[in-house]
PDB file of C-alpha atoms and ligand atoms in Angstrom:
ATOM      1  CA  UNK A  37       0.000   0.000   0.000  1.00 84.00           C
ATOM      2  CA  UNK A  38       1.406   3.177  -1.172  1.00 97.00           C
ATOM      3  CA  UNK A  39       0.766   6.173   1.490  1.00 97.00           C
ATOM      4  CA  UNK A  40       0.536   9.112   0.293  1.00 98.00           C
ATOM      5  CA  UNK A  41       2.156  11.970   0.006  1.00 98.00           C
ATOM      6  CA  UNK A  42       1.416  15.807   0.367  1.00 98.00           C
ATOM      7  CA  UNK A  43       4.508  17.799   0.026  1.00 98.00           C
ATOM      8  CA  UNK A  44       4.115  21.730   0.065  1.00 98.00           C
ATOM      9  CA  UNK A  45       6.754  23.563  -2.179  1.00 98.00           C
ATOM     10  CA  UNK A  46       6.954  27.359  -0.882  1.00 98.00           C
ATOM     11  CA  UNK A  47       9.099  28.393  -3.681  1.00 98.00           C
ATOM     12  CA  UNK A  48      10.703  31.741  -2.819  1.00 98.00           C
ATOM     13  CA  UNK A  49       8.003  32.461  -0.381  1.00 98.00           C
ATOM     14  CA  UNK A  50       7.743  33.488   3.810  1.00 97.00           C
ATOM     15  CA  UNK A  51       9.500  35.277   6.188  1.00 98.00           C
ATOM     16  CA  UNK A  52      10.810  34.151   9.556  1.00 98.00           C
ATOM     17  CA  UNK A  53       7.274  35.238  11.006  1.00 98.00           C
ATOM     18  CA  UNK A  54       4.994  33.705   8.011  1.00 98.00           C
ATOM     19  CA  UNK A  55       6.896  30.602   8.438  1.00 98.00           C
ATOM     20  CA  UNK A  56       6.311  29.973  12.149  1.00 98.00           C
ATOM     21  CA  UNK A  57       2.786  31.170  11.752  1.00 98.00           C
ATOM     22  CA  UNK A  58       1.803  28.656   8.857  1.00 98.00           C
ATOM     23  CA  UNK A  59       3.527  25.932  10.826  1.00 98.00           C
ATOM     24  CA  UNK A  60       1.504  26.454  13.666  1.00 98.00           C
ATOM     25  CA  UNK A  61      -1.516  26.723  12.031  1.00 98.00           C
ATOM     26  CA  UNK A  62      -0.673  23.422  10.315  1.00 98.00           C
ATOM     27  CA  UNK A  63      -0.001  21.981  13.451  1.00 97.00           C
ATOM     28  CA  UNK A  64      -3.008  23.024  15.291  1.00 96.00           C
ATOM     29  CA  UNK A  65      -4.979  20.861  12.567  1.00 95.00           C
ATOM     30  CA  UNK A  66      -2.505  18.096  12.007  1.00 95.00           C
ATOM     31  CA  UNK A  67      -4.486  15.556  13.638  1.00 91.00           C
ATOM     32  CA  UNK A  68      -7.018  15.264  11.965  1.00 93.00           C
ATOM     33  CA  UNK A  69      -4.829  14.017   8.991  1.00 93.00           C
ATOM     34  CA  UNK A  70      -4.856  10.642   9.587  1.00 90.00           C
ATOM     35  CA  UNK A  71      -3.699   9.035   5.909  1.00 91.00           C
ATOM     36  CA  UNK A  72      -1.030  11.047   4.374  1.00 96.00           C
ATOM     37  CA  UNK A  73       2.405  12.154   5.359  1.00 97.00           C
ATOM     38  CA  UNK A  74       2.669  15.669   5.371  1.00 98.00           C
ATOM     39  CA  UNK A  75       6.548  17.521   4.092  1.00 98.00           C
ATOM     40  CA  UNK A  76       7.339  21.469   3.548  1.00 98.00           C
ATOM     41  CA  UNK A  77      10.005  22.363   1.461  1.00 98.00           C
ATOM     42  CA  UNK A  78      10.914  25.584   2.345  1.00 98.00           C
ATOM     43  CA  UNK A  79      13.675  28.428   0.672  1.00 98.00           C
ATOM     44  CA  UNK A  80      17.441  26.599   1.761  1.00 98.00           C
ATOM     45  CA  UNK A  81      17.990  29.753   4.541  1.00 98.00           C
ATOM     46  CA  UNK A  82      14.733  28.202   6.467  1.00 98.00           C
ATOM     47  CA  UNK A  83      15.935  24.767   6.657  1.00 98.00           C
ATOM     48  CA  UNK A  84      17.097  25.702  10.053  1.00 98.00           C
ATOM     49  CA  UNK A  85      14.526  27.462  11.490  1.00 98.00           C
ATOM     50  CA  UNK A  86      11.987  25.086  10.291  1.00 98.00           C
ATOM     51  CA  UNK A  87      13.725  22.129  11.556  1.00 98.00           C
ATOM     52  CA  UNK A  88      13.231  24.101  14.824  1.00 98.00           C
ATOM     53  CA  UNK A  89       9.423  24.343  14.520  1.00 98.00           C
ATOM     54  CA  UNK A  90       9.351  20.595  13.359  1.00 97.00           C
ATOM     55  CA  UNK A  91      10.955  19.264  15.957  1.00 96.00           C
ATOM     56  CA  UNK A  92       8.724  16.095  17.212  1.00 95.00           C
ATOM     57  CA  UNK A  93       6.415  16.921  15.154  1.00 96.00           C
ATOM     58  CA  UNK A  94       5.000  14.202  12.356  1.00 96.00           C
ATOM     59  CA  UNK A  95       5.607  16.747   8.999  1.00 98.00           C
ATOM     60  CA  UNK A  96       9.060  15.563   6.631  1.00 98.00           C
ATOM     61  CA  UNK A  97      11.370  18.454   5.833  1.00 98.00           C
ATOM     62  CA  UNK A  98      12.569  18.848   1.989  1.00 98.00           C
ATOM     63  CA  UNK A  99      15.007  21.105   0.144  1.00 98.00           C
ATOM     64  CA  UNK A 100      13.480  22.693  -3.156  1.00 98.00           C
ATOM     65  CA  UNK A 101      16.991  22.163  -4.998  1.00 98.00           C
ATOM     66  CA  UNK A 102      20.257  20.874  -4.693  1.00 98.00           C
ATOM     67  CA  UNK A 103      23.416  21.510  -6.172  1.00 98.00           C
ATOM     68  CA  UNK A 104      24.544  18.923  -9.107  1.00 98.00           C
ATOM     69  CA  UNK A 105      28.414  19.511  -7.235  1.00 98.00           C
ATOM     70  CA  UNK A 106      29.586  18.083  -3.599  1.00 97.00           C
ATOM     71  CA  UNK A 107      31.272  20.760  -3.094  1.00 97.00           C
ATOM     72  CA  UNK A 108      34.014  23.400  -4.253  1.00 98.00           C
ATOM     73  CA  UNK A 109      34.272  26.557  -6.048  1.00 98.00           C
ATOM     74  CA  UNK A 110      30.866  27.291  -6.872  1.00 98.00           C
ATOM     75  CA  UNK A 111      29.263  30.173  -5.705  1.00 98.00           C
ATOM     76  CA  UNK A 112      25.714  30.176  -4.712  1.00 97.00           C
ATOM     77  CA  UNK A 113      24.984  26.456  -4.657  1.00 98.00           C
ATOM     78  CA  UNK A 114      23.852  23.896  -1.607  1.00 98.00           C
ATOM     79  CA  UNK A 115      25.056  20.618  -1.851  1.00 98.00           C
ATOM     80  CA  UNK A 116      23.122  17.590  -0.671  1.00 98.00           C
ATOM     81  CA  UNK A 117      24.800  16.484   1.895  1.00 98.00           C
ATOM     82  CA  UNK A 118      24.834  20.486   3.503  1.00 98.00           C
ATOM     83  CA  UNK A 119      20.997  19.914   3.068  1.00 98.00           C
ATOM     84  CA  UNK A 120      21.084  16.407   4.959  1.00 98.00           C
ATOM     85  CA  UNK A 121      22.421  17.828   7.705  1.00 98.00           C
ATOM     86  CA  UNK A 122      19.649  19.931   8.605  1.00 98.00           C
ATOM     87  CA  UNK A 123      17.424  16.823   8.875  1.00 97.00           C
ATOM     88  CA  UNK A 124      15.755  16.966   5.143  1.00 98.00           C
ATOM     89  CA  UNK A 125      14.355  13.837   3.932  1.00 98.00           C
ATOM     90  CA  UNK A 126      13.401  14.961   0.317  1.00 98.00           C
ATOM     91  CA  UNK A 127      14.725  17.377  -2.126  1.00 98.00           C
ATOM     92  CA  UNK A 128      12.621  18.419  -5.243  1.00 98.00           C
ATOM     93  CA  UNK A 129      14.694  17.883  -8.427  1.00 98.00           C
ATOM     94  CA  UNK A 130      13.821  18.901 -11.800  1.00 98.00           C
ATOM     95  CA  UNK A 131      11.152  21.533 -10.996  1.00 98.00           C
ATOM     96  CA  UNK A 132      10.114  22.843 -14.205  1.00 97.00           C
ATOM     97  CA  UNK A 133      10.843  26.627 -12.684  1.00 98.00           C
ATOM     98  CA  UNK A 134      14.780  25.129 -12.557  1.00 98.00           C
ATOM     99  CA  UNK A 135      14.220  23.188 -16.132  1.00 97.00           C
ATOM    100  CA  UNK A 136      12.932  26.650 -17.616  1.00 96.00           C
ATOM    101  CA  UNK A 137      14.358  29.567 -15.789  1.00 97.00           C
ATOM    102  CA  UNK A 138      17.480  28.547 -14.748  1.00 97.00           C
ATOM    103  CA  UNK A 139      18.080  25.997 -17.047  1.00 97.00           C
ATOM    104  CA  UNK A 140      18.800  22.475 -15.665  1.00 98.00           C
ATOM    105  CA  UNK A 141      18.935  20.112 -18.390  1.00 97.00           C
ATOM    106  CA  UNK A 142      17.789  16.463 -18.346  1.00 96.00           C
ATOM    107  CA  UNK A 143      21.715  15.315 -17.783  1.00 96.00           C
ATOM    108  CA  UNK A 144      21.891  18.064 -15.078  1.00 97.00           C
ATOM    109  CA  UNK A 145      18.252  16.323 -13.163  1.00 98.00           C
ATOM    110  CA  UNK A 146      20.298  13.295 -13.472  1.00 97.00           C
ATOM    111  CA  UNK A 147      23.133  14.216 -11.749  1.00 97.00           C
ATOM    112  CA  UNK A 148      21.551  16.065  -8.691  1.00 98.00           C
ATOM    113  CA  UNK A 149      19.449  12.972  -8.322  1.00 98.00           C
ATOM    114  CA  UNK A 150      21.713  10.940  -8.295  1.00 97.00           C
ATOM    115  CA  UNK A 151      23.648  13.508  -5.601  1.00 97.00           C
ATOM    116  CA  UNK A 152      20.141  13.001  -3.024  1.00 98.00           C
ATOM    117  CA  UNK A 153      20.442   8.922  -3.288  1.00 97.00           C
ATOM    118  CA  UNK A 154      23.985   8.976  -2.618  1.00 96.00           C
ATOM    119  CA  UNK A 155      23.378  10.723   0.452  1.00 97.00           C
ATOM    120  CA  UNK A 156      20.719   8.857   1.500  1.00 97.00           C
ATOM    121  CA  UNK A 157      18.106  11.080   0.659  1.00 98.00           C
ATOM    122  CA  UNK A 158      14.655  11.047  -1.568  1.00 98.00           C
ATOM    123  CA  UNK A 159      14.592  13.016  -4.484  1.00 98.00           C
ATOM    124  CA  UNK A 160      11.009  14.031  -5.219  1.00 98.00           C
ATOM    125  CA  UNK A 161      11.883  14.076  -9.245  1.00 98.00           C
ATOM    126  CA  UNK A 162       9.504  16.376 -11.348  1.00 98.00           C
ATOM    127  CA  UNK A 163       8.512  15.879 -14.531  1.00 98.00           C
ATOM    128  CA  UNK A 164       5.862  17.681 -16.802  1.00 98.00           C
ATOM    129  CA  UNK A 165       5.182  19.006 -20.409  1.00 97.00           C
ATOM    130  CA  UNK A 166       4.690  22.273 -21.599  1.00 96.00           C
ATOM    131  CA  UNK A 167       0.878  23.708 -23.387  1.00 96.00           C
ATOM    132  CA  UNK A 168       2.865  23.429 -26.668  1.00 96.00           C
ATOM    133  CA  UNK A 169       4.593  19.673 -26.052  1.00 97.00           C
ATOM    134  CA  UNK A 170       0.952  18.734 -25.150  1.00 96.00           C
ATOM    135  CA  UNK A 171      -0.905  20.296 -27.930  1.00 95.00           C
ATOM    136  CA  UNK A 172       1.411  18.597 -30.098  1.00 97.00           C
ATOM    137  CA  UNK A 173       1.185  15.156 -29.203  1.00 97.00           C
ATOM    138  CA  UNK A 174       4.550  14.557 -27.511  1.00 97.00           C
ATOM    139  CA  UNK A 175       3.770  14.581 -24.074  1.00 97.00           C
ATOM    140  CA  UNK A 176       4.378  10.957 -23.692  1.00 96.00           C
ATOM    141  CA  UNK A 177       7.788  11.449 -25.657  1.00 97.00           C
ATOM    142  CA  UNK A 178       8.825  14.314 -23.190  1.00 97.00           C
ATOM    143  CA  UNK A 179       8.261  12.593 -19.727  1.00 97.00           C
ATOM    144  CA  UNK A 180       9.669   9.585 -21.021  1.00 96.00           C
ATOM    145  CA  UNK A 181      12.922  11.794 -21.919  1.00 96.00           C
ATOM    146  CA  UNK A 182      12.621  13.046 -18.356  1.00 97.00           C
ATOM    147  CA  UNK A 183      12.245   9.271 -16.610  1.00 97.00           C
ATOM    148  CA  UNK A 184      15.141   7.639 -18.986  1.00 96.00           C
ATOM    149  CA  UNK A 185      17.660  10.581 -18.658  1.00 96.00           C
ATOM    150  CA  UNK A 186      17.977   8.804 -14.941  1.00 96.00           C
ATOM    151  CA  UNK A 187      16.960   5.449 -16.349  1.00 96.00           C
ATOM    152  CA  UNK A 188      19.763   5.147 -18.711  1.00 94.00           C
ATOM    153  CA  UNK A 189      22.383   6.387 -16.319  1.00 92.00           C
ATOM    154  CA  UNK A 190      21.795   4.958 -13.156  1.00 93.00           C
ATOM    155  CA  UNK A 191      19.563   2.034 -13.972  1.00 95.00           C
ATOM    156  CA  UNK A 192      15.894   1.474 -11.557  1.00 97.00           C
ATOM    157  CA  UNK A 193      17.301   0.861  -9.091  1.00 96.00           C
ATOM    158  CA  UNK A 194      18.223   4.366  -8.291  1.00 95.00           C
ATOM    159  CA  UNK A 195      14.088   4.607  -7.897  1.00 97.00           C
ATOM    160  CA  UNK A 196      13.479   2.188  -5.078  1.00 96.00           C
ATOM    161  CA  UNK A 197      13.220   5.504  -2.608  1.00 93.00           C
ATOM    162  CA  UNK A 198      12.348   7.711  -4.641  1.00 98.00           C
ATOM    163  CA  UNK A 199       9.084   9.764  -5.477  1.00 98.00           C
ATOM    164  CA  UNK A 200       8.511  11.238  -8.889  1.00 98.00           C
ATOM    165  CA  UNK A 201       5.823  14.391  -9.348  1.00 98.00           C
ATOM    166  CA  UNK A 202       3.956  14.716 -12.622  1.00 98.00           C
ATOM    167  CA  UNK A 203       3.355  18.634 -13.345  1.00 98.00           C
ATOM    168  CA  UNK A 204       2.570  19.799 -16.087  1.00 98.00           C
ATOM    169  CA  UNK A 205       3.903  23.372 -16.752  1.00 96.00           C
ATOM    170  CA  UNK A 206       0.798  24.910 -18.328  1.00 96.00           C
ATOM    171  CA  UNK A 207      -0.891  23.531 -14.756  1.00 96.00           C
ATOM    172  CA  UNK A 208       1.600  24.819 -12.296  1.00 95.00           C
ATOM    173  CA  UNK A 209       0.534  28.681 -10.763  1.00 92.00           C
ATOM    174  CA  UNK A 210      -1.874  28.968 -13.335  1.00 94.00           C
ATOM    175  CA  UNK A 211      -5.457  27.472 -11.682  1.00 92.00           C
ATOM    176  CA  UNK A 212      -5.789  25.394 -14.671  1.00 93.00           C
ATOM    177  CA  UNK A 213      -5.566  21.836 -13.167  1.00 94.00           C
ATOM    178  CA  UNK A 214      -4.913  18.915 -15.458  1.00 95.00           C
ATOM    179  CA  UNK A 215      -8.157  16.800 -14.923  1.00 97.00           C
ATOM    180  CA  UNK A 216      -8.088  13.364 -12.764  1.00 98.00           C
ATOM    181  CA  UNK A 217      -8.253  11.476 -16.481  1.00 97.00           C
ATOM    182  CA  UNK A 218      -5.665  13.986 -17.970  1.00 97.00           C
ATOM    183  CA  UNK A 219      -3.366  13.536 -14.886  1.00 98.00           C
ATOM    184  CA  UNK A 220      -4.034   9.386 -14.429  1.00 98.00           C
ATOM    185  CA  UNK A 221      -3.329   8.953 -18.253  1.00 98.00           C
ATOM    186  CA  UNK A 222       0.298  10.091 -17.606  1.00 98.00           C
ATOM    187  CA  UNK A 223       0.807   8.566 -13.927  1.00 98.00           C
ATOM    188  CA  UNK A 224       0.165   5.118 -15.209  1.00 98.00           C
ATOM    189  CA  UNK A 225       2.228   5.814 -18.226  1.00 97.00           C
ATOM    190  CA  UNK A 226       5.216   6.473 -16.199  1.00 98.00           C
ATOM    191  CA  UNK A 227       4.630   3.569 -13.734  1.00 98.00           C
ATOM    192  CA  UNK A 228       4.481   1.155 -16.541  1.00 97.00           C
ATOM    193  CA  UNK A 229       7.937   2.660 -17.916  1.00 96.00           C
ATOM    194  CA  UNK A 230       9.114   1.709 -14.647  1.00 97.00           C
ATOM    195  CA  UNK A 231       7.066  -1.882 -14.117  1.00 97.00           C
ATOM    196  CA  UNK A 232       9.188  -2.734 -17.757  1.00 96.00           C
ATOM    197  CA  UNK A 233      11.776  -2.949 -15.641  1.00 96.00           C
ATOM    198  CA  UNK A 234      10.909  -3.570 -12.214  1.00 98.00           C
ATOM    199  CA  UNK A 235       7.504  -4.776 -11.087  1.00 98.00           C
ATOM    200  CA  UNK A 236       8.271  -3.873  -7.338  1.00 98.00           C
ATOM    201  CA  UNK A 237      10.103  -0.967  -7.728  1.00 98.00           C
ATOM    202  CA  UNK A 238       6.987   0.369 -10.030  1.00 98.00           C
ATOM    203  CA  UNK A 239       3.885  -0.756  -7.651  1.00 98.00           C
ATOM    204  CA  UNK A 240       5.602   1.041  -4.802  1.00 98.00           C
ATOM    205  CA  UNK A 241       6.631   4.276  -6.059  1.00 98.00           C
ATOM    206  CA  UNK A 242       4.745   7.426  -4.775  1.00 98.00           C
ATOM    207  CA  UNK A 243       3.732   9.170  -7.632  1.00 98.00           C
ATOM    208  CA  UNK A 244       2.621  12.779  -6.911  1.00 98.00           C
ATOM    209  CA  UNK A 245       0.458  15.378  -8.941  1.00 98.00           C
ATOM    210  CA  UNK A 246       0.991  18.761  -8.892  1.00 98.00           C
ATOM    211  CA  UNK A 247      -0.132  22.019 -10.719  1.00 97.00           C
ATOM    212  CA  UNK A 248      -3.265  24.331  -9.037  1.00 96.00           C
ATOM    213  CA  UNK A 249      -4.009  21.046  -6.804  1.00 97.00           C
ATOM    214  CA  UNK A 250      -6.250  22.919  -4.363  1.00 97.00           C
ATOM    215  CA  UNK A 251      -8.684  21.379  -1.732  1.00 97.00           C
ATOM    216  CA  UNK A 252     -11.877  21.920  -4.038  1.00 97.00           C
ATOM    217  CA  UNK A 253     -10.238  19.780  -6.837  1.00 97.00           C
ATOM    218  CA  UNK A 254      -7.809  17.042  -4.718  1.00 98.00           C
ATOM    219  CA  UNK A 255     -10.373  14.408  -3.682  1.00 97.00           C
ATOM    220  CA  UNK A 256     -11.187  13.847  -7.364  1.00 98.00           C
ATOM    221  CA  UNK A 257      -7.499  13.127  -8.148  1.00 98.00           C
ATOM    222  CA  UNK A 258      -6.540  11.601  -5.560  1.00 97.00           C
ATOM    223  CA  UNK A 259      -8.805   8.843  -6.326  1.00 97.00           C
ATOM    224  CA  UNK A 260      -7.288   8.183  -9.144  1.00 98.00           C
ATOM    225  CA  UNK A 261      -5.666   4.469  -8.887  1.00 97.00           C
ATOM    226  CA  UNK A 262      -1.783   6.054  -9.839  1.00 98.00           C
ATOM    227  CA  UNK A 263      -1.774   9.460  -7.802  1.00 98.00           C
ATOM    228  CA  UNK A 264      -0.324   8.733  -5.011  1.00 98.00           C
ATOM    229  CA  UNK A 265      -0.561  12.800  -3.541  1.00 98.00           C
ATOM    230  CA  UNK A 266       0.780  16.181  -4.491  1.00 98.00           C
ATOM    231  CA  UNK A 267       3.720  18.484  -4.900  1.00 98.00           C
ATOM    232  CA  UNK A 268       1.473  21.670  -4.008  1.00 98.00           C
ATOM    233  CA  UNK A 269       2.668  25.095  -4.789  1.00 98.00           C
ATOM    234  CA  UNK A 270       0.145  28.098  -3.923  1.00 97.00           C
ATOM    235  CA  UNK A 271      -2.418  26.378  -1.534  1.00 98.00           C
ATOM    236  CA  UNK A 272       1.080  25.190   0.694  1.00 98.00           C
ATOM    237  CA  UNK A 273       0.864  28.312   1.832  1.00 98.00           C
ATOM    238  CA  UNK A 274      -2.231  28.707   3.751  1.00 98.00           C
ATOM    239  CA  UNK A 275      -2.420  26.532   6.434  1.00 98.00           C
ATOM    240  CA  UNK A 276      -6.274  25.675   5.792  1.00 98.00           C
ATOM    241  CA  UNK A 277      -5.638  24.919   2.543  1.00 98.00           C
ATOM    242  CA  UNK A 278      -2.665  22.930   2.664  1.00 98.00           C
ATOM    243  CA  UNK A 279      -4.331  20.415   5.657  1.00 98.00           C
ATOM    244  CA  UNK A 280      -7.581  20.619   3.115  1.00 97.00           C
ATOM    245  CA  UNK A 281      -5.685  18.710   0.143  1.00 97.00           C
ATOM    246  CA  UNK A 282      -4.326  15.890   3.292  1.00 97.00           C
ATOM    247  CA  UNK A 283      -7.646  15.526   4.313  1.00 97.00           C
ATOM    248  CA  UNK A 284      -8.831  14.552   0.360  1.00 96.00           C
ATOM    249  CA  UNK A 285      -6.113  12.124   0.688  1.00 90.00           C
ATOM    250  CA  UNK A 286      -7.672  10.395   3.932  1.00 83.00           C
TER     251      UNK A 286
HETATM  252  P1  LIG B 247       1.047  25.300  -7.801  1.00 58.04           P
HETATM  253  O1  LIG B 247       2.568  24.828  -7.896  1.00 58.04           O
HETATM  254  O2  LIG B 247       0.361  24.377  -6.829  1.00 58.04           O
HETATM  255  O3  LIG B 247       1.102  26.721  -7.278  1.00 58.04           O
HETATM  256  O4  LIG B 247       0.463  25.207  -9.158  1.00 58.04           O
HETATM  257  C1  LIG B 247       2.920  23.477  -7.889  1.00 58.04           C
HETATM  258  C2  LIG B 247       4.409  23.332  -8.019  1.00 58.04           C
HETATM  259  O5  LIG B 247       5.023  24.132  -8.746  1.00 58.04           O
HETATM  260  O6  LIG B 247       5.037  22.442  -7.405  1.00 58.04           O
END
């Protein structure tokens, strides 16, 4: 049985105060999640301070990003193992905001996830097509690109602990949600690109949605046999909201 997951991604969002006031008002209400694991992923300079707020507390800590280096002469960049230090279990890989803004490359996705299993970590790996890729047929061709670029290199292994998130761009910040039949088509797609190769590896991989997920439209995909929870971007930021998508997932 696959339990599911509801990771909020705060982007470049919060403050020192917002934080500690959305964690609290997640924690006030975390007990009447009784299904899903709850994780926040908040900006790298948080880790800390969240880890604080956390402490004894049944919510996962992720990093948004890691570095595709271990360490060295590169400014600006947060290695894996910095990030396991501060307790993280998951780090987001692959975000389409790092695919299309700052410009991490298939190879590049490879190489930090293979930087979060080698330190023991779970990469939450995101995949997802543009509005163009999709209107175009080649959806299927894209994520499949995005699965095999790890595939090839590190074989399936490398997925036993991990959890991939579907999101498709033209979903993600835009309140245009990729309906439950849209979003299943594509989930059992990539599990049976995994179940090729491993049938255990495949039927126990969480795989998440994520673009506008929002309590009002969460129950309906989480039914769906192959979503297995969501990467959530905008409603991780209100406390109400966020518990509202865990509680679709009970
Ligand atoms: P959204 O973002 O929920 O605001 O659409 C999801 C994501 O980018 O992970």
């Amino acid at each position: 049985m696959r339990q599911p997951l509801v990771a909020g991604n705060w982007k470049l969002n919060g403050s020192l105060s917002s934080i500690s006031e959305l964690i609290s008002g997640i924690r006030e209400q975390l007990l009447t999640v009784n299904n899903a694991e709850l994780a926040v992923c908040p900006p790298y300079i948080y880790l800390s301070h969240v880890q604080e707020l956390l402490e004894g507390v049944n919510i996962s800590l992720g990093a948004q990003d890691c570095s595709d280096q271990e360490s060295g002469a590169y400014t600006g960049e947060v290695a894996a193992a910095m990030i396991k230090e501060f307790g993280c279990k998951y780090i987001i890989i692959g975000h389409s905001e790092r695919r299309h803004i700052y410009g991490d490359t298939n190879d590049t996705v490879a190489t930090k996830f293979a930087h979060v299993v080698k330190n023991g970590l779970t990469p939450i790996l995101c995949v997802g097509e543009t509005l163009e890729e999709r209107e175009e047929g080649h959806t299927e061709v894209v994520i499949s690109k995005q699965i095999n670029a790890v595939l090839d290199l590190f074989g399936v292994e490398a997925f036993r602990k991990a959890v991939i998130a579907y999101e498709p761009v033209w979903a993600i910040g835009t309140g245009q949600v990729a309906t439950p039949a849209q979003a299943q088509e594509v989930h059992e797609e990539i599990r049976l690109t995994l179940d090729a190769q491993n049938k255990d590896i495949a039927a126990n991989i969480r795989i998440l949605y994520g673009g506008s997920m929002k309590p009002e439209n969460a129950k309906e995909l989480l039914q769906q046999p192959d979503i297995d929870g969501g990467l959530i971007g905008g409603a991780a930021l209100k406390a109400d909201d966020f518990i509202g998508i865990a509680l679709a997932a009970n």
